XYZ file of C-alpha atoms in Angstrom:
485
model
C 123.712 106.393 106.474
C 125.816 106.805 109.548
C 125.041 106.081 113.114
C 126.523 107.990 115.996
C 124.472 106.102 118.482
C 121.894 103.345 118.551
C 119.847 105.121 121.148
C 116.762 107.121 120.385
C 113.755 106.549 118.293
C 110.170 107.770 117.846
C 107.297 105.990 119.471
C 104.895 106.339 116.638
C 103.059 103.160 115.680
C 104.493 100.903 118.345
C 102.666 99.407 121.285
C 103.243 96.821 123.884
C 105.161 93.820 122.664
C 105.223 95.111 119.102
C 107.790 96.819 116.953
C 106.037 98.587 114.177
C 107.687 101.289 112.072
C 108.615 104.419 113.863
C 111.731 103.795 115.922
C 115.036 104.933 114.506
C 118.652 104.599 115.512
C 120.146 107.796 116.686
C 122.096 109.575 114.006
C 120.525 107.782 111.036
C 120.320 109.549 107.705
C 116.497 109.780 107.627
C 116.440 113.348 108.843
C 116.348 112.743 112.579
C 119.735 114.203 113.360
C 122.720 113.043 115.313
C 123.345 113.055 119.025
C 126.396 114.320 120.718
C 126.210 111.218 122.865
C 127.812 109.276 120.056
C 128.229 105.588 119.924
C 131.293 104.689 121.847
C 131.512 108.486 122.494
C 133.468 108.744 119.255
C 131.316 108.678 116.149
C 129.974 106.054 113.790
C 132.933 103.733 113.421
C 135.257 102.355 116.047
C 138.474 100.436 115.577
C 137.381 97.986 118.189
C 134.443 96.653 116.222
C 134.365 93.233 114.723
C 134.880 92.559 110.994
C 131.218 92.884 110.046
C 130.996 96.489 111.222
C 134.230 98.003 109.877
C 132.331 100.123 107.393
C 128.979 101.820 107.867
C 126.361 101.171 105.146
C 124.813 103.498 102.699
C 122.857 101.637 100.067
C 125.992 99.645 99.322
C 126.978 96.062 98.962
C 125.453 93.627 101.394
C 128.312 91.150 101.786
C 130.188 88.935 104.222
C 131.544 90.895 107.115
C 129.648 94.109 106.503
C 128.904 96.741 103.931
C 131.352 97.983 101.302
C 131.029 100.078 98.166
C 129.772 98.031 95.212
C 132.121 96.940 92.444
C 131.927 98.522 89.047
C 128.579 97.825 87.439
C 128.420 94.370 85.823
C 126.547 93.908 82.490
C 124.610 90.784 83.445
C 123.554 90.107 79.838
C 127.170 89.197 79.063
C 127.031 86.467 81.732
C 123.573 85.028 80.814
C 123.889 85.433 76.995
C 120.088 85.485 76.533
C 119.409 85.917 72.830
C 115.815 85.179 71.930
C 114.779 85.038 68.335
C 113.922 88.698 67.516
C 111.766 87.591 64.642
C 109.443 85.443 66.814
C 106.318 87.045 68.081
C 105.971 87.034 71.899
C 102.638 85.132 71.714
C 104.142 82.507 69.369
C 107.142 82.195 71.578
C 104.897 81.617 74.615
C 102.884 78.980 72.747
C 106.069 77.185 71.723
C 107.441 77.221 75.263
C 104.203 75.886 76.578
C 104.359 72.911 74.203
C 108.028 72.252 74.989
C 107.173 72.415 78.698
C 104.695 69.523 78.415
C 107.314 67.443 76.643
C 109.924 68.307 79.273
C 107.584 67.283 82.096
C 106.801 63.934 80.500
C 110.519 63.252 79.826
C 111.433 64.244 83.454
C 108.772 61.875 84.852
C 109.928 59.075 82.510
C 113.630 59.686 83.542
C 112.749 59.675 87.292
C 113.669 63.358 87.735
C 110.067 64.193 88.732
C 107.412 62.232 90.616
C 104.382 61.085 88.613
C 101.437 62.893 90.147
C 99.195 59.964 88.966
C 101.154 57.419 90.941
C 101.284 57.231 94.712
C 104.759 57.195 96.174
C 106.089 56.439 99.658
C 107.878 59.301 101.435
C 111.114 57.324 101.522
C 110.929 57.161 97.692
C 110.420 60.879 97.276
C 112.473 62.494 94.514
C 114.591 65.563 95.274
C 114.566 67.907 92.260
C 117.814 69.163 90.864
C 117.772 72.584 89.183
C 119.137 73.051 85.702
C 118.111 76.723 84.999
C 121.218 78.744 84.230
C 119.508 82.118 84.140
C 118.272 84.286 87.055
C 114.773 83.633 85.694
C 113.706 80.734 83.526
C 112.714 81.527 79.956
C 109.187 80.172 80.326
C 108.558 82.516 83.333
C 110.067 85.512 81.573
C 107.801 85.135 78.525
C 104.795 84.230 80.567
C 105.103 87.336 82.760
C 105.667 89.452 79.749
C 102.479 88.142 78.113
C 100.576 88.753 81.374
C 102.101 92.209 81.769
C 103.672 91.167 85.080
C 107.187 92.501 84.477
C 108.420 94.738 87.243
C 110.069 98.104 86.494
C 113.414 96.768 87.777
C 113.290 94.157 84.966
C 112.613 96.590 82.091
C 115.022 98.180 79.625
C 116.803 101.113 81.295
C 116.691 104.581 79.774
C 119.631 106.880 80.117
C 119.344 110.642 80.227
C 121.901 113.445 80.848
C 120.794 116.075 83.307
C 122.651 119.241 84.361
C 123.198 119.874 87.948
C 124.867 123.191 88.364
C 127.858 123.137 86.160
C 128.085 119.400 85.944
C 126.309 116.958 83.619
C 125.076 113.784 85.375
C 123.820 110.648 83.640
C 120.754 109.192 85.319
C 119.014 105.922 84.578
C 115.375 104.889 84.925
C 112.881 102.456 83.551
C 109.738 103.662 81.955
C 106.481 101.839 82.828
C 105.857 101.082 79.176
C 109.468 99.907 78.537
C 110.011 96.405 77.217
C 111.407 93.643 79.380
C 115.134 93.316 79.687
C 115.487 89.549 79.879
C 119.032 89.339 81.357
C 117.851 91.551 84.283
C 114.747 89.511 85.083
C 114.791 87.541 88.322
C 112.522 84.588 89.264
C 109.509 85.904 91.105
C 108.132 84.451 94.369
C 104.531 83.297 94.256
C 102.717 81.420 96.963
C 101.767 77.754 96.263
C 98.153 77.220 95.371
C 96.004 74.114 94.992
C 96.388 72.639 91.600
C 99.873 74.108 90.946
C 102.104 71.691 89.096
C 105.532 70.742 90.509
C 108.296 72.901 89.234
C 110.465 71.430 86.425
C 114.218 71.139 86.735
C 114.449 73.936 84.227
C 112.493 76.203 86.596
C 114.921 75.684 89.434
C 118.283 77.452 89.761
C 121.287 75.436 90.957
C 123.341 76.876 93.848
C 125.897 78.789 91.734
C 123.120 80.516 89.832
C 121.414 81.359 93.048
C 124.676 82.823 94.311
C 124.963 84.890 91.106
C 121.394 86.015 91.568
C 122.162 87.291 95.112
C 125.202 89.035 93.846
C 123.108 90.815 91.242
C 120.416 91.746 93.775
C 122.812 93.099 96.451
C 125.823 94.324 94.424
C 124.257 95.573 91.273
C 120.636 96.498 92.182
C 120.924 97.750 95.727
C 124.527 98.946 95.294
C 123.542 101.297 92.499
C 120.113 102.347 93.767
C 119.682 105.888 95.087
C 117.869 104.427 98.103
C 117.057 101.053 99.634
C 113.292 101.920 99.580
C 113.292 102.223 95.748
C 114.227 98.599 95.188
C 113.370 96.988 98.518
C 110.088 95.425 97.382
C 111.715 93.836 94.405
C 114.660 92.444 96.342
C 112.380 91.293 99.185
C 110.303 89.274 96.828
C 113.230 87.873 94.821
C 115.205 86.739 97.911
C 112.155 84.786 99.015
C 112.269 82.992 95.652
C 116.003 82.322 96.137
C 115.313 80.774 99.543
C 112.582 78.585 98.098
C 114.815 77.234 95.378
C 117.383 76.306 98.045
C 114.759 74.653 100.166
C 113.165 72.602 97.355
C 116.566 71.136 96.275
C 117.532 69.952 99.761
C 121.247 70.453 99.211
C 123.806 68.181 100.853
C 127.058 68.530 99.102
C 129.678 70.639 100.963
C 130.174 73.162 98.160
C 126.394 73.590 97.821
C 125.991 74.031 101.558
C 128.779 76.679 101.518
C 126.892 78.604 98.885
C 123.604 78.279 100.521
C 124.959 79.599 103.880
C 126.585 82.587 102.079
C 123.344 83.499 100.419
C 121.257 83.106 103.545
C 123.772 85.258 105.527
C 123.537 88.069 102.990
C 119.763 87.818 102.861
C 119.620 88.020 106.711
C 121.764 91.145 106.651
C 119.490 92.642 103.995
C 116.427 92.184 106.275
C 118.200 93.549 109.298
C 119.325 96.656 107.429
C 115.865 97.259 105.948
C 114.152 96.863 109.350
C 116.263 99.795 110.478
C 116.394 101.952 107.382
C 112.698 101.631 106.501
C 111.375 101.937 110.041
C 109.800 105.419 109.452
C 106.585 107.108 110.660
C 105.450 107.094 107.010
C 105.644 103.973 104.846
C 108.683 104.224 102.526
C 106.496 102.794 99.742
C 102.784 101.716 99.765
C 103.418 97.956 99.808
C 105.874 97.963 102.680
C 104.887 95.919 105.706
C 107.212 96.058 108.633
C 105.765 92.903 110.288
C 106.298 90.913 107.152
C 109.902 92.100 106.912
C 110.493 91.020 110.444
C 108.769 87.659 109.796
C 111.038 86.923 106.838
C 114.103 87.824 108.942
C 112.887 85.254 111.487
C 112.520 82.558 108.860
C 115.821 83.349 107.287
C 117.650 83.097 110.569
C 115.810 79.855 111.459
C 116.911 78.213 108.158
C 120.424 79.575 108.555
C 120.714 78.049 112.019
C 119.576 74.668 110.581
C 122.226 74.931 107.852
C 124.916 75.647 110.558
C 123.844 72.554 112.514
C 123.713 70.357 109.409
C 127.105 71.566 108.134
C 129.003 71.196 111.436
C 132.312 69.478 110.877
C 131.892 69.401 107.078
C 132.712 72.980 106.136
C 134.072 76.007 107.852
C 131.531 78.384 109.330
C 133.414 81.686 109.841
C 130.371 83.838 110.347
C 128.388 81.596 112.689
C 129.129 83.647 115.843
C 127.856 86.791 114.251
C 124.519 85.264 113.307
C 124.096 83.280 116.562
C 124.484 86.628 118.300
C 121.760 88.126 116.108
C 119.441 85.191 116.926
C 119.879 85.694 120.675
C 119.027 89.379 120.404
C 116.126 88.561 118.161
C 114.598 86.499 120.989
C 114.486 89.355 123.466
C 110.690 89.277 123.430
C 110.402 85.458 123.401
C 110.561 83.237 126.440
C 113.428 80.811 125.864
C 114.003 79.033 129.221
C 116.774 76.752 127.871
C 118.648 79.495 125.994
C 121.821 79.171 128.038
C 121.667 75.382 127.769
C 121.452 75.668 123.979
C 124.399 77.980 123.941
C 126.412 75.318 125.837
C 125.807 72.820 122.988
C 127.559 75.137 120.513
C 131.245 74.770 119.694
C 133.365 76.452 122.305
C 134.742 78.989 119.749
C 131.131 80.050 119.002
C 129.747 80.047 122.578
C 132.733 82.017 123.921
C 132.767 84.581 121.088
C 132.579 88.120 122.329
C 129.596 88.882 120.134
C 127.652 85.952 121.490
C 128.527 86.883 125.089
C 127.482 90.446 124.436
C 124.136 89.268 123.049
C 123.559 87.104 126.134
C 124.264 90.169 128.290
C 121.661 92.192 126.427
C 119.175 89.313 126.637
C 119.503 89.072 130.368
C 119.460 92.832 130.941
C 116.193 93.213 128.998
C 114.425 90.343 130.683
C 111.507 91.124 133.048
C 111.516 89.635 136.540
C 107.915 90.606 137.187
C 106.106 89.053 134.219
C 105.466 85.287 134.178
C 106.317 83.602 130.949
C 105.011 80.416 129.433
C 102.387 78.977 126.955
C 99.852 78.518 129.719
C 98.948 80.659 132.681
C 98.900 77.749 135.025
C 102.480 76.723 134.136
C 103.936 80.188 133.614
C 107.204 80.872 135.413
C 109.657 83.689 135.839
C 112.533 84.085 133.406
C 115.370 82.634 135.411
C 118.156 84.664 133.882
C 116.286 88.033 133.726
C 118.016 90.965 135.372
C 115.536 93.712 134.497
C 118.379 96.199 134.235
C 117.276 98.246 131.293
C 119.997 100.919 131.842
C 122.511 98.173 131.290
C 120.674 97.181 128.129
C 120.922 100.605 126.542
C 124.494 101.108 127.704
C 125.540 97.849 126.088
C 123.687 98.765 122.894
C 125.512 102.117 122.795
C 128.932 100.579 123.413
C 131.602 99.696 120.890
C 130.968 96.026 121.628
C 127.782 96.100 119.615
C 128.151 96.180 115.822
C 125.952 98.349 113.585
C 123.815 95.371 112.528
C 123.428 93.997 116.063
C 122.270 97.480 116.988
C 119.701 97.272 114.239
C 118.381 93.952 115.587
C 118.267 95.414 119.151
C 116.370 98.489 117.840
C 113.413 96.227 116.990
C 112.850 95.781 120.768
C 113.564 99.312 121.969
C 109.913 100.143 122.648
C 109.363 96.760 124.255
C 112.122 97.478 126.671
C 110.883 101.033 127.272
C 107.375 99.726 127.991
C 108.716 97.346 130.681
C 110.724 100.231 132.178
C 107.694 102.502 132.260
C 105.600 99.721 133.733
C 108.029 99.293 136.623
C 108.123 103.010 137.326
C 104.330 103.286 137.425
C 104.042 100.220 139.650
C 106.460 101.674 142.113
C 104.702 105.113 142.364
C 102.124 105.556 145.153
C 98.542 105.927 144.080
C 96.827 109.284 143.772
C 95.007 110.715 146.795
C 91.267 110.206 146.739
C 90.921 113.919 145.779
C 92.370 112.962 142.379
C 94.805 115.850 142.495
C 98.321 115.283 141.221
C 100.810 114.331 143.941
C 104.175 116.135 143.622
C 105.907 112.829 144.232
C 104.304 111.481 141.069
C 105.880 114.087 138.806
C 109.090 113.152 136.966
C 111.038 115.522 134.854
C 110.876 114.860 131.190
C 114.640 114.770 130.619
C 115.033 112.155 133.342
C 112.634 109.865 131.528
C 114.186 110.771 128.189
C 117.564 109.535 129.411
C 116.061 106.463 130.987
C 114.195 105.530 127.816
C 117.125 106.482 125.590
C 115.120 108.903 123.431
C 116.705 111.749 121.460
C 114.047 114.360 122.035
C 111.708 115.415 124.870
C 108.750 115.293 122.429
C 109.434 111.639 121.754
C 109.349 110.913 125.439
C 106.111 112.875 125.968
C 104.417 111.084 123.005
C 105.542 107.697 124.283
C 104.188 108.353 127.764
C 100.944 109.781 126.380
C 100.211 106.455 124.621
C 99.963 104.877 128.114
C 97.720 107.596 129.536
C 100.383 109.552 131.322
C 99.916 113.294 131.131
C 102.190 116.316 131.106
C 101.895 118.619 134.099
C 103.436 122.041 134.814
C 105.206 122.252 138.124
C 107.438 125.146 139.353
C 107.688 126.426 135.845
C 108.876 123.069 134.431
C 106.926 120.426 132.535
C 106.939 116.998 134.113
C 105.214 113.645 133.422
C 102.578 112.612 135.959
C 103.232 108.820 136.581
C 100.530 108.576 139.196
């Protein structure tokens, strides 16, 4: 995927204040073509960009500082060394593990590693679990899901086949639906907590280094070698939630553990940012995909990451903090944050003065509305004090070389929100129709003028966007114009 500009996008499926699938970054690889008005007027990459945008992503490694080609495929079975007894029946193995699990729980309670559910305990005496699982998925869960037929295709034995493409032979890999589970490739699944669920055992929780290895597998091995992000997105989306939950449950405090947690959260955030761009299509990339849930998980990931930054201040180095603080600022374009600038002033000077943070603040101010009152209650709603309502500046900044690829992806979420505010101001400023109801020539605006103002790629996108707000296309002097009256 390359991006010659972050402008453009279709209007399908997006309304006021929402960002549903349908908007794309100009020049993306999903068939929408490139624009001659390239980003920075010079193509996809620019030597002036920061470290995180020095290479443009295909479905490659999600890593610190950007996207690079994945390393040579790693055989994860060699690392985990999972060798179950091949002579033991799966049902017998499951029964044995269930018996052992009850013994482990009793021993953990007796040793003070788990709280006794039968005995009340004060909050100050709460026990923080410490994970001991050295695999990406605990053995009990692996066998339980196999018995229940809940093994995902990404966790099954891979089949290899040689196919001829022209004069070349190419090896392709795939997993049959009826293939057996490949235990070294199984990753702990995320499941919502339900009433009656028992507390997870230490052997269910993965310690930080195993969680880091899990992220490396998901991003380097799985995504890096997948033909498309859509093919493995649902699996990675679910498994990264489980990674975050394991981090949260263990409440890490050691510097080395915090460093690992921050690295994992940063990579997970980049994954969600990229998927929000790459999978924002008029047609769902796969049936289970939910754009709003993807955006919600990015929000939660960034929130936890900011908390890690605050808790780790002065204890470890945080080289990527300015990058993600900038993403957070842009991600709040649609939210009223009256004390945003005050918050920025509390950050370390090297973070607050970073060019990426300053660019994000400029975008935030340019996109702010000076006409809409903001606040939780109508009686106390106020104007956004730092709003400039200069949407041309917003799109110009997004298109400039100061904005990285990923920051452009975050800004894209709010393109239609900014376009709606622009259109609203245009309509408010236009005089009303005469009582005759006939179009007034002064109400007619050329399509290409609005296309440039809204930063669309095509006239049809502009017409469709305006039509969703009841504005019609009129013919005037042989040209088609939008009636904004």
